[in-house]
PDB file of C-alpha atoms and ligand atoms in Angstrom:
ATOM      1  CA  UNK S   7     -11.813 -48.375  30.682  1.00  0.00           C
ATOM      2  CA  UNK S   8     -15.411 -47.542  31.214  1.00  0.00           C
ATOM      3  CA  UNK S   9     -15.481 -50.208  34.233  1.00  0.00           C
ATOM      4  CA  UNK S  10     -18.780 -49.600  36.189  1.00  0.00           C
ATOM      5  CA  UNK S  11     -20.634 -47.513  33.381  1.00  0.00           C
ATOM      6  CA  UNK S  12     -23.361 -48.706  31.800  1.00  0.00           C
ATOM      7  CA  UNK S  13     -21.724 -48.566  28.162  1.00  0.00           C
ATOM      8  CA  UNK S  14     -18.178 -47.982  26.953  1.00  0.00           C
ATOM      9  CA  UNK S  15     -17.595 -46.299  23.952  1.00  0.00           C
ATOM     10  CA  UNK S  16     -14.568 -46.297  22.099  1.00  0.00           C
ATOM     11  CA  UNK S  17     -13.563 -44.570  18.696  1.00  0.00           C
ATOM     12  CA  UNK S  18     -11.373 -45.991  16.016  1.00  0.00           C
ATOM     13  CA  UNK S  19     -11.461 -42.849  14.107  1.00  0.00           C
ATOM     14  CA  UNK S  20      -7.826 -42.331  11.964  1.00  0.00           C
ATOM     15  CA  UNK S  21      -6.658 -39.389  14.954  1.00  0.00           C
ATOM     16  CA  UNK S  22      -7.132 -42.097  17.817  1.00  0.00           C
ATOM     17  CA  UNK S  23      -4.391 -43.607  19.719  1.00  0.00           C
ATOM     18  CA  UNK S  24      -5.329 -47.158  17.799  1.00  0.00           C
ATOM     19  CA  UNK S  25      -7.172 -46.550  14.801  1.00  0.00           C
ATOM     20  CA  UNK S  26      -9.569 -49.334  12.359  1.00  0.00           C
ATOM     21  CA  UNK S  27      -9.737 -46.114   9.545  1.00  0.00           C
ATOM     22  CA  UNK S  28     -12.743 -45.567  11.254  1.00  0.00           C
ATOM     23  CA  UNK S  29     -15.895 -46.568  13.396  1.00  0.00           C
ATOM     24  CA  UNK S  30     -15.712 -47.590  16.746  1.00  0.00           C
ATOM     25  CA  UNK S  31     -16.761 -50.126  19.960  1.00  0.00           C
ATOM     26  CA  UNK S  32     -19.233 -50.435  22.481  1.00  0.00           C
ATOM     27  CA  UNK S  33     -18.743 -52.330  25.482  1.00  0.00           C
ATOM     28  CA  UNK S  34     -21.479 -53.023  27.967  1.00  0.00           C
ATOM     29  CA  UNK S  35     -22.206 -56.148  30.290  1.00  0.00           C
ATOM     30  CA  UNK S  36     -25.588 -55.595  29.535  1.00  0.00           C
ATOM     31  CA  UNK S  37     -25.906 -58.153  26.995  1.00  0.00           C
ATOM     32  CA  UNK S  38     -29.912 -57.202  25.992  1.00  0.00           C
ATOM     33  CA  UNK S  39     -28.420 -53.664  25.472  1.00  0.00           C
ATOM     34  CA  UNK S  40     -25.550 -55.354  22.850  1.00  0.00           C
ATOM     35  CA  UNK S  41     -27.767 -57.421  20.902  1.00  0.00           C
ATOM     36  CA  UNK S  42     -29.880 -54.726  20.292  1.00  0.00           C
ATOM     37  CA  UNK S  43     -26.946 -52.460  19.681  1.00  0.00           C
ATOM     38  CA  UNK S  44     -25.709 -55.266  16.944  1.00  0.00           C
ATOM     39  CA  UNK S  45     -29.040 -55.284  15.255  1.00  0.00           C
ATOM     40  CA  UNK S  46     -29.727 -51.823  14.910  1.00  0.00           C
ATOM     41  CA  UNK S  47     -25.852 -51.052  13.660  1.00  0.00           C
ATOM     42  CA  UNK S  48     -26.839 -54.341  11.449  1.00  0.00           C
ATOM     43  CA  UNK S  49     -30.249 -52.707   9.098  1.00  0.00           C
ATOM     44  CA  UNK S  50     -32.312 -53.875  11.933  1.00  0.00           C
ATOM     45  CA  UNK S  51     -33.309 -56.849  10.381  1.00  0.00           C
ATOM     46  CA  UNK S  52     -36.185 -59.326  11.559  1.00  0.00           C
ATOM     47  CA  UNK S  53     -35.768 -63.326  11.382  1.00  0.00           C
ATOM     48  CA  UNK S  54     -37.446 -63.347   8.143  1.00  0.00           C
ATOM     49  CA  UNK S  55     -35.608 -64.758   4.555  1.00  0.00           C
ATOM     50  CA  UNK S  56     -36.454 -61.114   2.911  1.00  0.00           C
ATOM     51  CA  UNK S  57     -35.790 -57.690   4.474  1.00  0.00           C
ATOM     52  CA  UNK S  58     -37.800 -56.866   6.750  1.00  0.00           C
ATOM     53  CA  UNK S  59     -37.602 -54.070   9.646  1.00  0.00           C
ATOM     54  CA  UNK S  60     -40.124 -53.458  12.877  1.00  0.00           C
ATOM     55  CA  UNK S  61     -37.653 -50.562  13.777  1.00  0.00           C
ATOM     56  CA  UNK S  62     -35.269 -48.446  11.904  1.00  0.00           C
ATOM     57  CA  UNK S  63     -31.919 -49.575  11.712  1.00  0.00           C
ATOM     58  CA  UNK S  64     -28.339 -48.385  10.301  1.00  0.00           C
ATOM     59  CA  UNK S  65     -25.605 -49.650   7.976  1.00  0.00           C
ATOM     60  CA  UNK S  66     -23.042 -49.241  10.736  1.00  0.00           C
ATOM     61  CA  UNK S  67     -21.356 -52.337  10.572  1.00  0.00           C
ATOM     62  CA  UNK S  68     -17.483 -52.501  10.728  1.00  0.00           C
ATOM     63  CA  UNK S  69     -15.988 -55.020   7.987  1.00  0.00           C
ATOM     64  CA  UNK S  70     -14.199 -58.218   8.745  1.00  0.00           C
ATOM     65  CA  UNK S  71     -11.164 -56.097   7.547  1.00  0.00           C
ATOM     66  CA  UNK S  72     -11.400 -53.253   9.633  1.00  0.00           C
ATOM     67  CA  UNK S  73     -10.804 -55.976  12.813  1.00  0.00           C
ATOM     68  CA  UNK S  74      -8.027 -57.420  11.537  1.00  0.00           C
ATOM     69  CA  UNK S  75      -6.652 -54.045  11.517  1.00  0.00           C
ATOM     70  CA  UNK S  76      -7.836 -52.899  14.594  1.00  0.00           C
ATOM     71  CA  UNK S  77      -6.089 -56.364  16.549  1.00  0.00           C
ATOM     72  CA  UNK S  78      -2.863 -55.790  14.636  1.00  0.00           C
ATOM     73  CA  UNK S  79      -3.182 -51.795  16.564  1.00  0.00           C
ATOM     74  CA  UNK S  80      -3.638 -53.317  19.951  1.00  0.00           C
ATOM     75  CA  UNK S  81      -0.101 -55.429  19.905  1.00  0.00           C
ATOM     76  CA  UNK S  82       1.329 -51.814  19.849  1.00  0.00           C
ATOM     77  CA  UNK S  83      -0.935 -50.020  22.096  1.00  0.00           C
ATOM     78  CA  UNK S  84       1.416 -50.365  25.151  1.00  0.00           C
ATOM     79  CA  UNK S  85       4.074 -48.731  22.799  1.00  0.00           C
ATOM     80  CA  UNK S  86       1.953 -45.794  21.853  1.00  0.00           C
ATOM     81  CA  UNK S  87       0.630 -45.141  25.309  1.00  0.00           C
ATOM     82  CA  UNK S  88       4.237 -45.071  26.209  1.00  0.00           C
ATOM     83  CA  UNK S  89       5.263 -42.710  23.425  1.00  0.00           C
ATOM     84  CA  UNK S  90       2.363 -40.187  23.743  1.00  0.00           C
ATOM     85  CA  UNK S  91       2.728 -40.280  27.869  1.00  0.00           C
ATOM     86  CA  UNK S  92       5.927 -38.978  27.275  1.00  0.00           C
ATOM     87  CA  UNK S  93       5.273 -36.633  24.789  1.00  0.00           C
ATOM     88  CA  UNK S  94       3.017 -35.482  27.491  1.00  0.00           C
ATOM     89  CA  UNK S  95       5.405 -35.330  30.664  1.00  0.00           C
ATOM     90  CA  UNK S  96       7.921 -33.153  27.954  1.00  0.00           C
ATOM     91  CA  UNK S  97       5.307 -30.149  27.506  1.00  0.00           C
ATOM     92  CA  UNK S  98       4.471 -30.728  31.385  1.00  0.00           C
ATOM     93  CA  UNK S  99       8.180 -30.627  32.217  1.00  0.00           C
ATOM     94  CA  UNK S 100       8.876 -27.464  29.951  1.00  0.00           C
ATOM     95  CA  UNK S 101       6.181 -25.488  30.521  1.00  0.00           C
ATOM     96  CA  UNK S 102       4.628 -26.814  33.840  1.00  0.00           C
ATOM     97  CA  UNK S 103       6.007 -23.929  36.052  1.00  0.00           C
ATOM     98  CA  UNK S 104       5.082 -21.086  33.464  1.00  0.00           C
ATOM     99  CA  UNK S 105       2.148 -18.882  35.327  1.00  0.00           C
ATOM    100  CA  UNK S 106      -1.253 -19.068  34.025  1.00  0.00           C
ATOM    101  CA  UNK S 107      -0.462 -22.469  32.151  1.00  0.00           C
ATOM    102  CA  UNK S 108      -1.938 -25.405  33.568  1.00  0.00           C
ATOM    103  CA  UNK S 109      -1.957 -29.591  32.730  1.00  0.00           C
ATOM    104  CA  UNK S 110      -4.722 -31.642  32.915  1.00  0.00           C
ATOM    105  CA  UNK S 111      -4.436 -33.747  36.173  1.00  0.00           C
ATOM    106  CA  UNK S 112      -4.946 -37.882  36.173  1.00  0.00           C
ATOM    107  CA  UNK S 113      -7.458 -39.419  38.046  1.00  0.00           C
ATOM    108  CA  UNK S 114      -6.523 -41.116  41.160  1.00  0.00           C
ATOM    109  CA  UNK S 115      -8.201 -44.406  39.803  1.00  0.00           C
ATOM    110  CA  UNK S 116      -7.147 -44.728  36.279  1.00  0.00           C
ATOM    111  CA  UNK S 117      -4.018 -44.200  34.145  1.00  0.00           C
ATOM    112  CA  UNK S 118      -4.603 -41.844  31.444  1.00  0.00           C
ATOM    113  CA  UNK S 119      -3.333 -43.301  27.502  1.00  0.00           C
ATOM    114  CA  UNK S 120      -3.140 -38.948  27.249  1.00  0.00           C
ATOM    115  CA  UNK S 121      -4.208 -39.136  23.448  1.00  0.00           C
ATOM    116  CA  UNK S 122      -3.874 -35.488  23.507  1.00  0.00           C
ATOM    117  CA  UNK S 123      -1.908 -32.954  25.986  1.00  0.00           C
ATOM    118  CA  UNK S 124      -4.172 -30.018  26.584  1.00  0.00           C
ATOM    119  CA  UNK S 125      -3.405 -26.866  28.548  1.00  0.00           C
ATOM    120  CA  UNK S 126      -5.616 -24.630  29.960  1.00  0.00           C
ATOM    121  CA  UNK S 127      -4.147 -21.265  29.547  1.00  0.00           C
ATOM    122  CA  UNK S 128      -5.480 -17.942  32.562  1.00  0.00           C
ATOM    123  CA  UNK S 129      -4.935 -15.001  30.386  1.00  0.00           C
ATOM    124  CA  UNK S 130      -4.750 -12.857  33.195  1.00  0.00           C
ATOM    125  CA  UNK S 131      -1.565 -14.771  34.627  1.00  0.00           C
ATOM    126  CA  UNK S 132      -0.489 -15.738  31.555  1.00  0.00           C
ATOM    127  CA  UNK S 133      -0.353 -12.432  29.727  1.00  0.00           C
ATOM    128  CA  UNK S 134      -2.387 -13.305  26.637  1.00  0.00           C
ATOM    129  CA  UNK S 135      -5.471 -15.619  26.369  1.00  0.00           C
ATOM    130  CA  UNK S 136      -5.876 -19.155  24.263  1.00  0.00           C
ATOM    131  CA  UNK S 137      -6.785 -17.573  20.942  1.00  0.00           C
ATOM    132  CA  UNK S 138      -3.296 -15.624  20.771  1.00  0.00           C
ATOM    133  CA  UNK S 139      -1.366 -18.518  21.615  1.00  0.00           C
ATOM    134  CA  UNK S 140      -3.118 -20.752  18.699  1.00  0.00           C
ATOM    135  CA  UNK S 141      -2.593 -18.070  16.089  1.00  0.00           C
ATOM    136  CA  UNK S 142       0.853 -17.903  17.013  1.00  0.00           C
ATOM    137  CA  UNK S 143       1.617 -21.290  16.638  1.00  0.00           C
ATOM    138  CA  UNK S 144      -0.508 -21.019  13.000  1.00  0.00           C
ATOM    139  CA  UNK S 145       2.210 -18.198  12.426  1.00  0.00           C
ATOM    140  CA  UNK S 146       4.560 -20.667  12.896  1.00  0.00           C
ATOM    141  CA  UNK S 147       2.967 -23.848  10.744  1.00  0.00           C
ATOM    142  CA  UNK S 148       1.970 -24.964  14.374  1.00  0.00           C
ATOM    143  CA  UNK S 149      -1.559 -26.576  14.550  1.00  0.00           C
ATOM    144  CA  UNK S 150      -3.052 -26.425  17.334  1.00  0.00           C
ATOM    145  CA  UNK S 151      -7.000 -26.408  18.453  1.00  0.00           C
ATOM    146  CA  UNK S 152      -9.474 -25.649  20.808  1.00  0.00           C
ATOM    147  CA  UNK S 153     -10.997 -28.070  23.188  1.00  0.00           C
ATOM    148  CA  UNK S 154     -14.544 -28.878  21.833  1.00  0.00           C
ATOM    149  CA  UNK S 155     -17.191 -26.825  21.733  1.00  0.00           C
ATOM    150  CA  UNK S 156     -19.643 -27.876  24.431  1.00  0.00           C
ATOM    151  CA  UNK S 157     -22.709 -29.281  22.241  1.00  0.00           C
ATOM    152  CA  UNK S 158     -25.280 -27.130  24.157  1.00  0.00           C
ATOM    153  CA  UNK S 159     -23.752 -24.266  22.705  1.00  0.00           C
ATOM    154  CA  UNK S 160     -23.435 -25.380  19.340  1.00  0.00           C
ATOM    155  CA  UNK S 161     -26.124 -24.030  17.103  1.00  0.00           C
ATOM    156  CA  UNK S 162     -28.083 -27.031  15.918  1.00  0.00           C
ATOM    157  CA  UNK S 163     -29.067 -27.578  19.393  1.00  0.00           C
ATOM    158  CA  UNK S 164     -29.385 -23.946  20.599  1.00  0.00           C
ATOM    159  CA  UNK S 165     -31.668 -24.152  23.442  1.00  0.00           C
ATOM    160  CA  UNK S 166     -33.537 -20.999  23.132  1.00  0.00           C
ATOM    161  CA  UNK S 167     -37.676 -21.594  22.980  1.00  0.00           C
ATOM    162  CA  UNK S 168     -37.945 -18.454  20.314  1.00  0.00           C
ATOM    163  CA  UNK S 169     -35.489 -20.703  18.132  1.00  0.00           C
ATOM    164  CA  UNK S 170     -36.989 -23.948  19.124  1.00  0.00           C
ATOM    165  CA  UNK S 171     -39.918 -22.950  17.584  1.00  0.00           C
ATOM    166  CA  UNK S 172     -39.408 -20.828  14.475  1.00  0.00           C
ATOM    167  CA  UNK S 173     -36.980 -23.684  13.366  1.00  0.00           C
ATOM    168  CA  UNK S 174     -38.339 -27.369  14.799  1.00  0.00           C
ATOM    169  CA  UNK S 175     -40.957 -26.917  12.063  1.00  0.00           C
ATOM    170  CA  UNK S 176     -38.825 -27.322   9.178  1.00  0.00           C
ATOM    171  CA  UNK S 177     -36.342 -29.573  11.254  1.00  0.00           C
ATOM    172  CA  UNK S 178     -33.228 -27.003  11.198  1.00  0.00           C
ATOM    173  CA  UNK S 179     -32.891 -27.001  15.076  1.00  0.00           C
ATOM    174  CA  UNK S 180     -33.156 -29.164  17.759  1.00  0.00           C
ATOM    175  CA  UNK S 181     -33.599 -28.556  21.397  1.00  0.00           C
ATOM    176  CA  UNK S 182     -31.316 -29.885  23.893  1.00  0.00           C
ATOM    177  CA  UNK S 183     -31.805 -29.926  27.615  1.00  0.00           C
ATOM    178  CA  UNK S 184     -28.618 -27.701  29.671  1.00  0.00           C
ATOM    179  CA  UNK S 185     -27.622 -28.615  33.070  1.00  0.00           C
ATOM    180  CA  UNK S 186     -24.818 -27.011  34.721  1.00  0.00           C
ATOM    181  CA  UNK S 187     -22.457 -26.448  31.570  1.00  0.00           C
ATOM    182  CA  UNK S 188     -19.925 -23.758  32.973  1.00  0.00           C
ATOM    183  CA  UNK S 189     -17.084 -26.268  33.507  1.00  0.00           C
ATOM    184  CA  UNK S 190     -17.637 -27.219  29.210  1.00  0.00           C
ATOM    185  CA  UNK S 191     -17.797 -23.777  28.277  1.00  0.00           C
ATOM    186  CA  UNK S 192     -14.117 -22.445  30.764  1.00  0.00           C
ATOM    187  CA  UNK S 193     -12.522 -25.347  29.260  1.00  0.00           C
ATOM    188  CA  UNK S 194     -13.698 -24.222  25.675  1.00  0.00           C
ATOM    189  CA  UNK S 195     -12.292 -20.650  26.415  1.00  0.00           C
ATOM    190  CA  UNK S 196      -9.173 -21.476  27.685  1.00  0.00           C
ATOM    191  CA  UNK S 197      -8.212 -25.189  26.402  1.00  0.00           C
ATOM    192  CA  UNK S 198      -6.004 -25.290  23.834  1.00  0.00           C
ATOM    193  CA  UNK S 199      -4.936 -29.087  22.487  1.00  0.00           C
ATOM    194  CA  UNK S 200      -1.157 -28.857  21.361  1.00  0.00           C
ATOM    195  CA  UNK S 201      -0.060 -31.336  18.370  1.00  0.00           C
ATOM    196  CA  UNK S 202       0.555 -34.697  20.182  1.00  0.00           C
ATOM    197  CA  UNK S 203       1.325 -37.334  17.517  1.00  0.00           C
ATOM    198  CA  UNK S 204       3.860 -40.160  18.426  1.00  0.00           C
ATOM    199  CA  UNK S 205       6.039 -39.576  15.675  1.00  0.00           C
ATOM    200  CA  UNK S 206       7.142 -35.606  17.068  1.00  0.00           C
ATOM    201  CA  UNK S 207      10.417 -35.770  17.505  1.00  0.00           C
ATOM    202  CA  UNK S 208      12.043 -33.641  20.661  1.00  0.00           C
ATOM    203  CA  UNK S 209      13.009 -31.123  17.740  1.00  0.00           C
ATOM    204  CA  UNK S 210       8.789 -30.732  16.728  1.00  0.00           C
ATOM    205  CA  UNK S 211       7.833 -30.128  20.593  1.00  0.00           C
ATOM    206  CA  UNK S 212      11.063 -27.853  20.641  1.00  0.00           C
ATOM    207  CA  UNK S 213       9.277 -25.879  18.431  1.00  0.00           C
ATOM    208  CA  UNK S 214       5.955 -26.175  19.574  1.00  0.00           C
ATOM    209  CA  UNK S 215       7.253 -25.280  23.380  1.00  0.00           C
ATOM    210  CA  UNK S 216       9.396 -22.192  22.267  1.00  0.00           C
ATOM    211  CA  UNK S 217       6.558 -20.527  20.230  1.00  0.00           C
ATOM    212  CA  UNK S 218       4.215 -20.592  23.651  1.00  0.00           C
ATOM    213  CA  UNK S 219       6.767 -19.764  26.209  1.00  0.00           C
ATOM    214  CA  UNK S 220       7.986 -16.501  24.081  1.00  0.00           C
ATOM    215  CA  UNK S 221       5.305 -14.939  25.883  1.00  0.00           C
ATOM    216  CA  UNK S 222       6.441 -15.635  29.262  1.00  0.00           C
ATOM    217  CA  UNK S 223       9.499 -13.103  28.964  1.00  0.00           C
TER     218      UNK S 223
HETATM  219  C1  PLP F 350     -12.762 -38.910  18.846  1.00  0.00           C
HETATM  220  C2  PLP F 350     -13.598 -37.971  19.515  1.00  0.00           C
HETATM  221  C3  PLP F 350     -14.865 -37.709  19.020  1.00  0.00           C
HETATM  222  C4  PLP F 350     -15.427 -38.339  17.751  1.00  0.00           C
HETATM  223  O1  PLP F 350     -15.457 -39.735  17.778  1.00  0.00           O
HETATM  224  P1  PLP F 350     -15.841 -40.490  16.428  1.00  0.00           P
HETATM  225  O2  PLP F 350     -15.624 -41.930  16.724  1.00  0.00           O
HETATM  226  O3  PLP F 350     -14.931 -39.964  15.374  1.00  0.00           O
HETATM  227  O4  PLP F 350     -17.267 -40.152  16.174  1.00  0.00           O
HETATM  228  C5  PLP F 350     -15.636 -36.802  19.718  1.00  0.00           C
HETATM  229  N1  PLP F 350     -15.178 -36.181  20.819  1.00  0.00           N
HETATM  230  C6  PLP F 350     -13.949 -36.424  21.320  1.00  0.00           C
HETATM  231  C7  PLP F 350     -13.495 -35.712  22.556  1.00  0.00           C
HETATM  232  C8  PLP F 350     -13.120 -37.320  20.693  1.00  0.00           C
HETATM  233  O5  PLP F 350     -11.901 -37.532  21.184  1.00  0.00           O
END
């Protein structure tokens, strides 16, 4: 994973596929790049006997604890990528052929762990749009979410100069740079994440399946 990019980054947060509580990795071969990584997560502490700091540093250190965890989660990683592909291939197999429903595809040159099955659903083949779909699985004691909001259209960093400037004063807003963007915000409007946890059983994504394909009558 992340083979070729400049940095990896992985999250251990409790949702993940393996899971420290919390926190999370980076992986570079840059080794400048992790050292300075490891002292800024570290306080950013100089070689001195007291404290003292030439840049400004976090407490984001992970505890001796948290790895222990975190290694005892990767002797059953090949297990949960197992479980979660096939919770996967079941929502692909059961609603794969239903118009205006559609999987996300895996890349040619990786094998996806598929932490979460998301569907992108075309209201106008589909009959109804995302937003119906989610609040009829809520009907139902079904979560379900939308795919993430695209950060350039989330309000702390709206990009408009009028807002930029009333509110970069008093630090409420900040700008952030948009290129492209419409791919983000189609998958926002019509991504919806369905519950994807390894310990469904074929009863839960039953359930889950019959709720979304009532409107495909
Ligand atoms: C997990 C996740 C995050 C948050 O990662 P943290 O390690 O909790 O900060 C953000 N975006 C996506 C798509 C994620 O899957």
């Amino acid at each position: 994973m992340g083979v070729g990019a400049k940095v990896a980054i992985f999250s251990f947060n409790g949702s993940k596929i393996v899971t420290t509580s919390g926190g999370g990795m980076l992986a570079s071969d840059d080794k400048e790049l992790i050292d300075h990584a490891r002292k800024i997560s570290q306080q950013a502490k100089e070689d001195f006997p007291h404290y003292e700091h030439t840049e400004i540093g976090y407490n984001y250190r992970m505890s001796n604890i948290l790895a222990a965890i975190g290694r005892g989660q990767l002797k059953v990683l090949d297990e949960l990528v197992k479980r979660i592909r096939e919770i996967f291939e079941y929502y692909k197999q059961t609603l794969g052929d239903v118009p205006g429903i559609e999987f996300m595809p895996e890349a040619p040159y990786c094998r996806s762990n598929r932490w979460l099955t998301v569907i992108l659903i075309t209201p106008e083949k589909f009959g109804v749009d995302r937003e119906t779909v989610r609040l009829a699985l809520e009907e139902e004691n079904i979560e379900s979410r939308p795919v993430w909001k695209p950060m350039h259209l989330q309000p702390v960093f709206n990009p408009q100069i009028t807002q930029i400037n009333a509110n970069f004063k008093n630090k409420k807003r900040y700008p952030c740079r948009v290129v492209g963007g419409e791919v983000a915000e189609d998958l926002f409007n019509r991504g919806l994440c369905l519950p994807s946890g390894t310990a469904m059983t074929e009863d839960d994504l039953d359930r889950v399946v019959s709720v979304i394909s009532s409107f495909n009558k």
